[in-house]
mmCIF file of C-alpha atoms in Angstrom:
data_model
loop_
_atom_site.group_PDB
_atom_site.id
_atom_site.type_symbol
_atom_site.label_atom_id
_atom_site.label_comp_id
_atom_site.label_asym_id
_atom_site.label_seq_id
_atom_site.Cartn_x
_atom_site.Cartn_y
_atom_site.Cartn_z
ATOM 1 C CA UNK A 1 -3.045 -22.202 59.115
ATOM 2 C CA UNK A 2 0.369 -21.229 60.428
ATOM 3 C CA UNK A 3 3.314 -22.294 58.307
ATOM 4 C CA UNK A 4 5.751 -24.465 60.187
ATOM 5 C CA UNK A 5 9.368 -23.402 59.806
ATOM 6 C CA UNK A 6 11.855 -26.182 59.251
ATOM 7 C CA UNK A 7 14.939 -25.904 61.426
ATOM 8 C CA UNK A 8 18.039 -25.040 59.533
ATOM 9 C CA UNK A 9 19.923 -27.964 61.000
ATOM 10 C CA UNK A 10 17.452 -30.307 59.339
ATOM 11 C CA UNK A 11 18.245 -28.864 55.957
ATOM 12 C CA UNK A 12 21.993 -28.911 56.130
ATOM 13 C CA UNK A 13 24.174 -31.797 57.228
ATOM 14 C CA UNK A 14 26.489 -31.321 60.201
ATOM 15 C CA UNK A 15 29.292 -30.478 57.831
ATOM 16 C CA UNK A 16 27.075 -27.743 56.290
ATOM 17 C CA UNK A 17 28.135 -28.964 52.869
ATOM 18 C CA UNK A 18 25.597 -31.622 51.919
ATOM 19 C CA UNK A 19 21.802 -31.169 52.200
ATOM 20 C CA UNK A 20 19.821 -33.827 54.020
ATOM 21 C CA UNK A 21 16.657 -35.261 52.518
ATOM 22 C CA UNK A 22 13.332 -33.621 53.423
ATOM 23 C CA UNK A 23 9.834 -34.891 53.137
ATOM 24 C CA UNK A 24 7.619 -33.147 50.528
ATOM 25 C CA UNK A 25 5.555 -31.495 53.246
ATOM 26 C CA UNK A 26 8.698 -30.055 54.784
ATOM 27 C CA UNK A 27 9.888 -28.668 51.433
ATOM 28 C CA UNK A 28 6.462 -27.050 50.944
ATOM 29 C CA UNK A 29 6.622 -25.467 54.390
ATOM 30 C CA UNK A 30 10.104 -24.156 53.651
ATOM 31 C CA UNK A 31 8.983 -22.701 50.290
ATOM 32 C CA UNK A 32 5.946 -21.015 51.873
ATOM 33 C CA UNK A 33 8.056 -19.466 54.620
ATOM 34 C CA UNK A 34 10.636 -18.109 52.180
ATOM 35 C CA UNK A 35 8.089 -16.904 49.590
ATOM 36 C CA UNK A 36 4.966 -15.980 51.526
ATOM 37 C CA UNK A 37 3.566 -13.641 48.859
ATOM 38 C CA UNK A 38 3.596 -16.289 46.145
ATOM 39 C CA UNK A 39 2.048 -19.046 48.234
ATOM 40 C CA UNK A 40 -1.530 -20.108 47.492
ATOM 41 C CA UNK A 41 -2.452 -19.479 51.114
ATOM 42 C CA UNK A 42 -1.267 -15.877 50.932
ATOM 43 C CA UNK A 43 -3.176 -15.300 47.713
ATOM 44 C CA UNK A 44 -6.324 -16.746 49.226
ATOM 45 C CA UNK A 45 -5.965 -14.609 52.336
ATOM 46 C CA UNK A 46 -5.674 -11.478 50.209
ATOM 47 C CA UNK A 47 -8.691 -12.506 48.125
ATOM 48 C CA UNK A 48 -6.687 -12.249 44.898
ATOM 49 C CA UNK A 49 -7.294 -14.378 41.815
ATOM 50 C CA UNK A 50 -4.805 -16.086 39.562
ATOM 51 C CA UNK A 51 -4.603 -14.031 36.386
ATOM 52 C CA UNK A 52 -4.374 -15.518 32.886
ATOM 53 C CA UNK A 53 -1.348 -14.885 30.710
ATOM 54 C CA UNK A 54 -1.757 -13.143 27.331
ATOM 55 C CA UNK A 55 0.747 -14.093 24.646
ATOM 56 C CA UNK A 56 1.852 -11.043 22.680
ATOM 57 C CA UNK A 57 1.844 -10.957 18.879
ATOM 58 C CA UNK A 58 5.391 -9.632 18.913
ATOM 59 C CA UNK A 59 6.585 -13.033 20.089
ATOM 60 C CA UNK A 60 5.194 -14.932 17.104
ATOM 61 C CA UNK A 61 7.933 -17.013 15.574
ATOM 62 C CA UNK A 62 10.292 -16.163 18.427
ATOM 63 C CA UNK A 63 10.603 -16.930 22.102
ATOM 64 C CA UNK A 64 7.210 -16.857 23.796
ATOM 65 C CA UNK A 65 6.468 -13.668 25.706
ATOM 66 C CA UNK A 66 3.592 -13.524 28.181
ATOM 67 C CA UNK A 67 2.002 -10.679 30.101
ATOM 68 C CA UNK A 68 -0.079 -11.419 33.222
ATOM 69 C CA UNK A 69 -3.561 -9.993 32.585
ATOM 70 C CA UNK A 70 -6.965 -10.091 34.134
ATOM 71 C CA UNK A 71 -9.959 -11.202 32.084
ATOM 72 C CA UNK A 72 -11.005 -7.589 31.569
ATOM 73 C CA UNK A 73 -7.534 -6.626 30.374
ATOM 74 C CA UNK A 74 -7.498 -9.524 27.904
ATOM 75 C CA UNK A 75 -10.841 -8.322 26.527
ATOM 76 C CA UNK A 76 -9.563 -4.746 26.168
ATOM 77 C CA UNK A 77 -6.398 -5.883 24.390
ATOM 78 C CA UNK A 78 -8.475 -7.974 21.991
ATOM 79 C CA UNK A 79 -10.598 -4.933 21.177
ATOM 80 C CA UNK A 80 -7.477 -2.841 20.579
ATOM 81 C CA UNK A 81 -6.123 -5.486 18.203
ATOM 82 C CA UNK A 82 -9.401 -5.407 16.249
ATOM 83 C CA UNK A 83 -9.318 -1.606 16.110
ATOM 84 C CA UNK A 84 -5.742 -1.699 14.790
ATOM 85 C CA UNK A 85 -6.717 -4.104 11.993
ATOM 86 C CA UNK A 86 -9.640 -1.872 11.025
ATOM 87 C CA UNK A 87 -7.352 1.160 11.041
ATOM 88 C CA UNK A 88 -4.900 -0.584 8.695
ATOM 89 C CA UNK A 89 -7.765 -1.343 6.307
ATOM 90 C CA UNK A 90 -8.928 2.279 6.402
ATOM 91 C CA UNK A 91 -5.404 3.544 5.676
ATOM 92 C CA UNK A 92 -5.202 1.268 2.624
ATOM 93 C CA UNK A 93 -8.561 2.555 1.359
ATOM 94 C CA UNK A 94 -7.565 6.193 1.914
ATOM 95 C CA UNK A 95 -4.342 5.667 -0.047
ATOM 96 C CA UNK A 96 -6.310 4.123 -2.915
ATOM 97 C CA UNK A 97 -8.844 6.972 -2.958
ATOM 98 C CA UNK A 98 -6.025 9.525 -2.880
ATOM 99 C CA UNK A 99 -4.536 7.985 -6.010
ATOM 100 C CA UNK A 100 -7.955 8.112 -7.677
ATOM 101 C CA UNK A 101 -8.307 11.820 -6.844
ATOM 102 C CA UNK A 102 -5.187 12.467 -8.888
ATOM 103 C CA UNK A 103 -7.225 11.696 -12.002
ATOM 104 C CA UNK A 104 -8.191 15.365 -12.156
ATOM 105 C CA UNK A 105 -5.774 17.143 -14.552
ATOM 106 C CA UNK A 106 -3.589 19.854 -13.124
ATOM 107 C CA UNK A 107 -3.726 23.516 -14.050
ATOM 108 C CA UNK A 108 -3.773 24.335 -17.751
ATOM 109 C CA UNK A 109 -0.405 24.978 -19.348
ATOM 110 C CA UNK A 110 0.010 27.911 -21.695
ATOM 111 C CA UNK A 111 0.168 26.366 -25.159
ATOM 112 C CA UNK A 112 0.034 27.709 -28.720
ATOM 113 C CA UNK A 113 -3.478 28.415 -29.960
ATOM 114 C CA UNK A 114 -3.375 25.572 -32.483
ATOM 115 C CA UNK A 115 -2.473 23.007 -29.785
ATOM 116 C CA UNK A 116 -5.303 21.935 -27.493
ATOM 117 C CA UNK A 117 -5.633 18.625 -25.665
ATOM 118 C CA UNK A 118 -6.768 16.179 -26.738
ATOM 119 C CA UNK A 119 -5.248 16.577 -30.168
ATOM 120 C CA UNK A 120 -8.018 16.027 -32.729
ATOM 121 C CA UNK A 121 -6.134 16.168 -36.046
ATOM 122 C CA UNK A 122 -2.764 15.073 -37.389
ATOM 123 C CA UNK A 123 -1.948 18.716 -38.118
ATOM 124 C CA UNK A 124 -2.249 19.435 -34.402
ATOM 125 C CA UNK A 125 -0.034 16.425 -33.669
ATOM 126 C CA UNK A 126 2.628 17.799 -36.018
ATOM 127 C CA UNK A 127 2.390 21.236 -34.391
ATOM 128 C CA UNK A 128 2.792 19.673 -30.950
ATOM 129 C CA UNK A 129 5.835 17.739 -32.145
ATOM 130 C CA UNK A 130 7.464 20.952 -33.349
ATOM 131 C CA UNK A 131 6.622 22.589 -30.035
ATOM 132 C CA UNK A 132 8.340 19.793 -28.088
ATOM 133 C CA UNK A 133 11.456 19.813 -30.276
ATOM 134 C CA UNK A 134 12.024 23.561 -29.928
ATOM 135 C CA UNK A 135 14.799 24.045 -27.308
ATOM 136 C CA UNK A 136 13.382 27.369 -26.119
ATOM 137 C CA UNK A 137 10.182 25.580 -25.089
ATOM 138 C CA UNK A 138 11.996 23.515 -22.456
ATOM 139 C CA UNK A 139 10.276 25.127 -19.415
ATOM 140 C CA UNK A 140 6.856 24.859 -21.067
ATOM 141 C CA UNK A 141 7.569 21.209 -21.910
ATOM 142 C CA UNK A 142 8.302 20.515 -18.250
ATOM 143 C CA UNK A 143 5.003 22.127 -17.267
ATOM 144 C CA UNK A 144 3.197 19.870 -19.735
ATOM 145 C CA UNK A 145 4.901 16.850 -18.153
ATOM 146 C CA UNK A 146 3.905 17.986 -14.664
ATOM 147 C CA UNK A 147 0.325 18.520 -15.782
ATOM 148 C CA UNK A 148 0.073 15.086 -17.401
ATOM 149 C CA UNK A 149 1.684 13.451 -14.360
ATOM 150 C CA UNK A 150 -1.298 14.456 -12.217
ATOM 151 C CA UNK A 151 -3.575 12.200 -14.266
ATOM 152 C CA UNK A 152 -4.387 9.271 -12.030
ATOM 153 C CA UNK A 153 -4.316 5.516 -12.384
ATOM 154 C CA UNK A 154 -3.743 2.534 -10.146
ATOM 155 C CA UNK A 155 -0.881 0.977 -12.119
ATOM 156 C CA UNK A 156 1.468 1.545 -15.074
ATOM 157 C CA UNK A 157 -1.122 0.383 -17.589
ATOM 158 C CA UNK A 158 -3.872 2.725 -16.413
ATOM 159 C CA UNK A 159 -1.576 5.725 -15.998
ATOM 160 C CA UNK A 160 -0.147 5.197 -19.500
ATOM 161 C CA UNK A 161 -3.571 4.780 -21.083
ATOM 162 C CA UNK A 162 -5.042 7.762 -19.224
ATOM 163 C CA UNK A 163 -2.205 10.052 -20.342
ATOM 164 C CA UNK A 164 -2.507 8.905 -23.963
ATOM 165 C CA UNK A 165 -6.258 9.459 -23.754
ATOM 166 C CA UNK A 166 -5.568 12.983 -22.585
ATOM 167 C CA UNK A 167 -3.164 13.616 -25.492
ATOM 168 C CA UNK A 168 -5.061 12.083 -28.432
ATOM 169 C CA UNK A 169 -8.646 11.512 -29.490
ATOM 170 C CA UNK A 170 -9.567 8.025 -30.654
ATOM 171 C CA UNK A 171 -9.839 9.245 -34.250
ATOM 172 C CA UNK A 172 -6.289 10.622 -34.228
ATOM 173 C CA UNK A 173 -4.807 7.670 -32.327
ATOM 174 C CA UNK A 174 -6.230 5.383 -35.034
ATOM 175 C CA UNK A 175 -3.759 7.056 -37.440
ATOM 176 C CA UNK A 176 -0.765 6.330 -35.192
ATOM 177 C CA UNK A 177 0.932 3.097 -34.214
ATOM 178 C CA UNK A 178 4.244 2.173 -32.654
ATOM 179 C CA UNK A 179 6.329 1.398 -35.764
ATOM 180 C CA UNK A 180 4.425 3.401 -38.370
ATOM 181 C CA UNK A 181 3.271 0.442 -40.454
ATOM 182 C CA UNK A 182 0.421 0.835 -42.972
ATOM 183 C CA UNK A 183 1.368 4.474 -43.617
ATOM 184 C CA UNK A 184 0.611 5.495 -40.038
ATOM 185 C CA UNK A 185 2.619 7.899 -37.908
ATOM 186 C CA UNK A 186 5.348 6.080 -35.913
ATOM 187 C CA UNK A 187 4.925 6.896 -32.230
ATOM 188 C CA UNK A 188 8.281 5.292 -31.391
ATOM 189 C CA UNK A 189 10.077 8.124 -33.237
ATOM 190 C CA UNK A 190 7.920 10.979 -31.945
ATOM 191 C CA UNK A 191 8.958 13.488 -29.295
ATOM 192 C CA UNK A 192 5.611 12.795 -27.635
ATOM 193 C CA UNK A 193 6.897 9.313 -26.766
ATOM 194 C CA UNK A 194 9.653 10.823 -24.607
ATOM 195 C CA UNK A 195 7.071 13.151 -23.089
ATOM 196 C CA UNK A 196 4.897 10.144 -22.231
ATOM 197 C CA UNK A 197 7.743 8.278 -20.525
ATOM 198 C CA UNK A 198 8.632 11.334 -18.438
ATOM 199 C CA UNK A 199 5.016 11.984 -17.415
ATOM 200 C CA UNK A 200 4.431 8.359 -16.389
ATOM 201 C CA UNK A 201 7.548 8.307 -14.209
ATOM 202 C CA UNK A 202 6.694 11.665 -12.666
ATOM 203 C CA UNK A 203 3.378 10.235 -11.464
ATOM 204 C CA UNK A 204 3.616 9.219 -7.795
ATOM 205 C CA UNK A 205 2.066 5.810 -8.468
ATOM 206 C CA UNK A 206 4.382 4.798 -11.340
ATOM 207 C CA UNK A 207 7.745 6.345 -10.473
ATOM 208 C CA UNK A 208 9.564 3.045 -10.978
ATOM 209 C CA UNK A 209 7.993 2.247 -14.372
ATOM 210 C CA UNK A 210 10.451 1.029 -17.006
ATOM 211 C CA UNK A 211 10.545 1.970 -20.686
ATOM 212 C CA UNK A 212 9.581 -1.602 -21.564
ATOM 213 C CA UNK A 213 6.452 -1.450 -19.410
ATOM 214 C CA UNK A 214 5.286 1.883 -20.816
ATOM 215 C CA UNK A 215 6.086 0.745 -24.364
ATOM 216 C CA UNK A 216 4.040 -2.441 -23.988
ATOM 217 C CA UNK A 217 0.955 -0.572 -22.767
ATOM 218 C CA UNK A 218 1.338 2.220 -25.348
ATOM 219 C CA UNK A 219 1.459 -0.309 -28.202
ATOM 220 C CA UNK A 220 -1.693 -1.958 -26.897
ATOM 221 C CA UNK A 221 -3.478 1.385 -26.502
ATOM 222 C CA UNK A 222 -2.842 2.387 -30.126
ATOM 223 C CA UNK A 223 -3.852 -1.078 -31.360
ATOM 224 C CA UNK A 224 -7.229 -0.688 -29.643
ATOM 225 C CA UNK A 225 -7.887 2.777 -31.102
ATOM 226 C CA UNK A 226 -10.155 1.456 -33.867
ATOM 227 C CA UNK A 227 -12.256 -0.517 -31.383
ATOM 228 C CA UNK A 228 -12.659 2.502 -29.127
ATOM 229 C CA UNK A 229 -13.714 4.719 -32.031
ATOM 230 C CA UNK A 230 -16.239 2.109 -33.203
ATOM 231 C CA UNK A 231 -17.788 1.791 -29.767
ATOM 232 C CA UNK A 232 -18.193 5.550 -29.534
ATOM 233 C CA UNK A 233 -20.021 5.685 -32.865
ATOM 234 C CA UNK A 234 -22.524 2.948 -31.978
ATOM 235 C CA UNK A 235 -25.756 4.604 -30.741
ATOM 236 C CA UNK A 236 -27.150 3.372 -27.435
ATOM 237 C CA UNK A 237 -30.081 0.932 -27.638
ATOM 238 C CA UNK A 238 -33.507 2.527 -27.706
ATOM 239 C CA UNK A 239 -35.389 2.488 -24.424
ATOM 240 C CA UNK A 240 -38.760 3.463 -25.921
ATOM 241 C CA UNK A 241 -41.627 1.075 -25.388
ATOM 242 C CA UNK A 242 -44.623 0.650 -27.616
#
């Protein structure tokens, strides 16, 4: 079908200032002649299809943004969105596993012969305290902190407990508490407390830990020392059958 052009003098009034009224069919003919590529007839002649619009995620909560897409392109973009979500989940899992791998202690630090971790007797605890308070042992103290900082954990509580478990056996920790009540050794006044705080904050997972957080978890760890020691002494149930 050939589009009929509307004469210009039918559009404009004789004064060329006011438009005259046109019938709907005449307006459609005028639109098709001025925009042939966007007319339905032109699209049908070319055999093209109207494409759906895909709303982008970037426009959520803002002005709508659409991209003309074919059905195949919409399917591909949906697959890419699914792949991106799966990739984000994998990255989160890899980060978690990387923090768990840090649970392996770092290289051994050269220490006096009577100081070996975990400390098994109060005499060894006293020797370690003297070692930490000696100014000339500053570099060695920093190496101890770096070594303890490699002990893993997923939060402040676990990192604190894992480091204390590396420093003391359950038997020795049962003879220590925070304030030193009941004739126990006061951890709050020990040089090892400062060492613990430094090691926790040097760990990549707990760099922003506060003294109050570490203190709370250290108090709880020492309070549970007796329970841990008791559980270790209980023999496992017999699996023999008559």
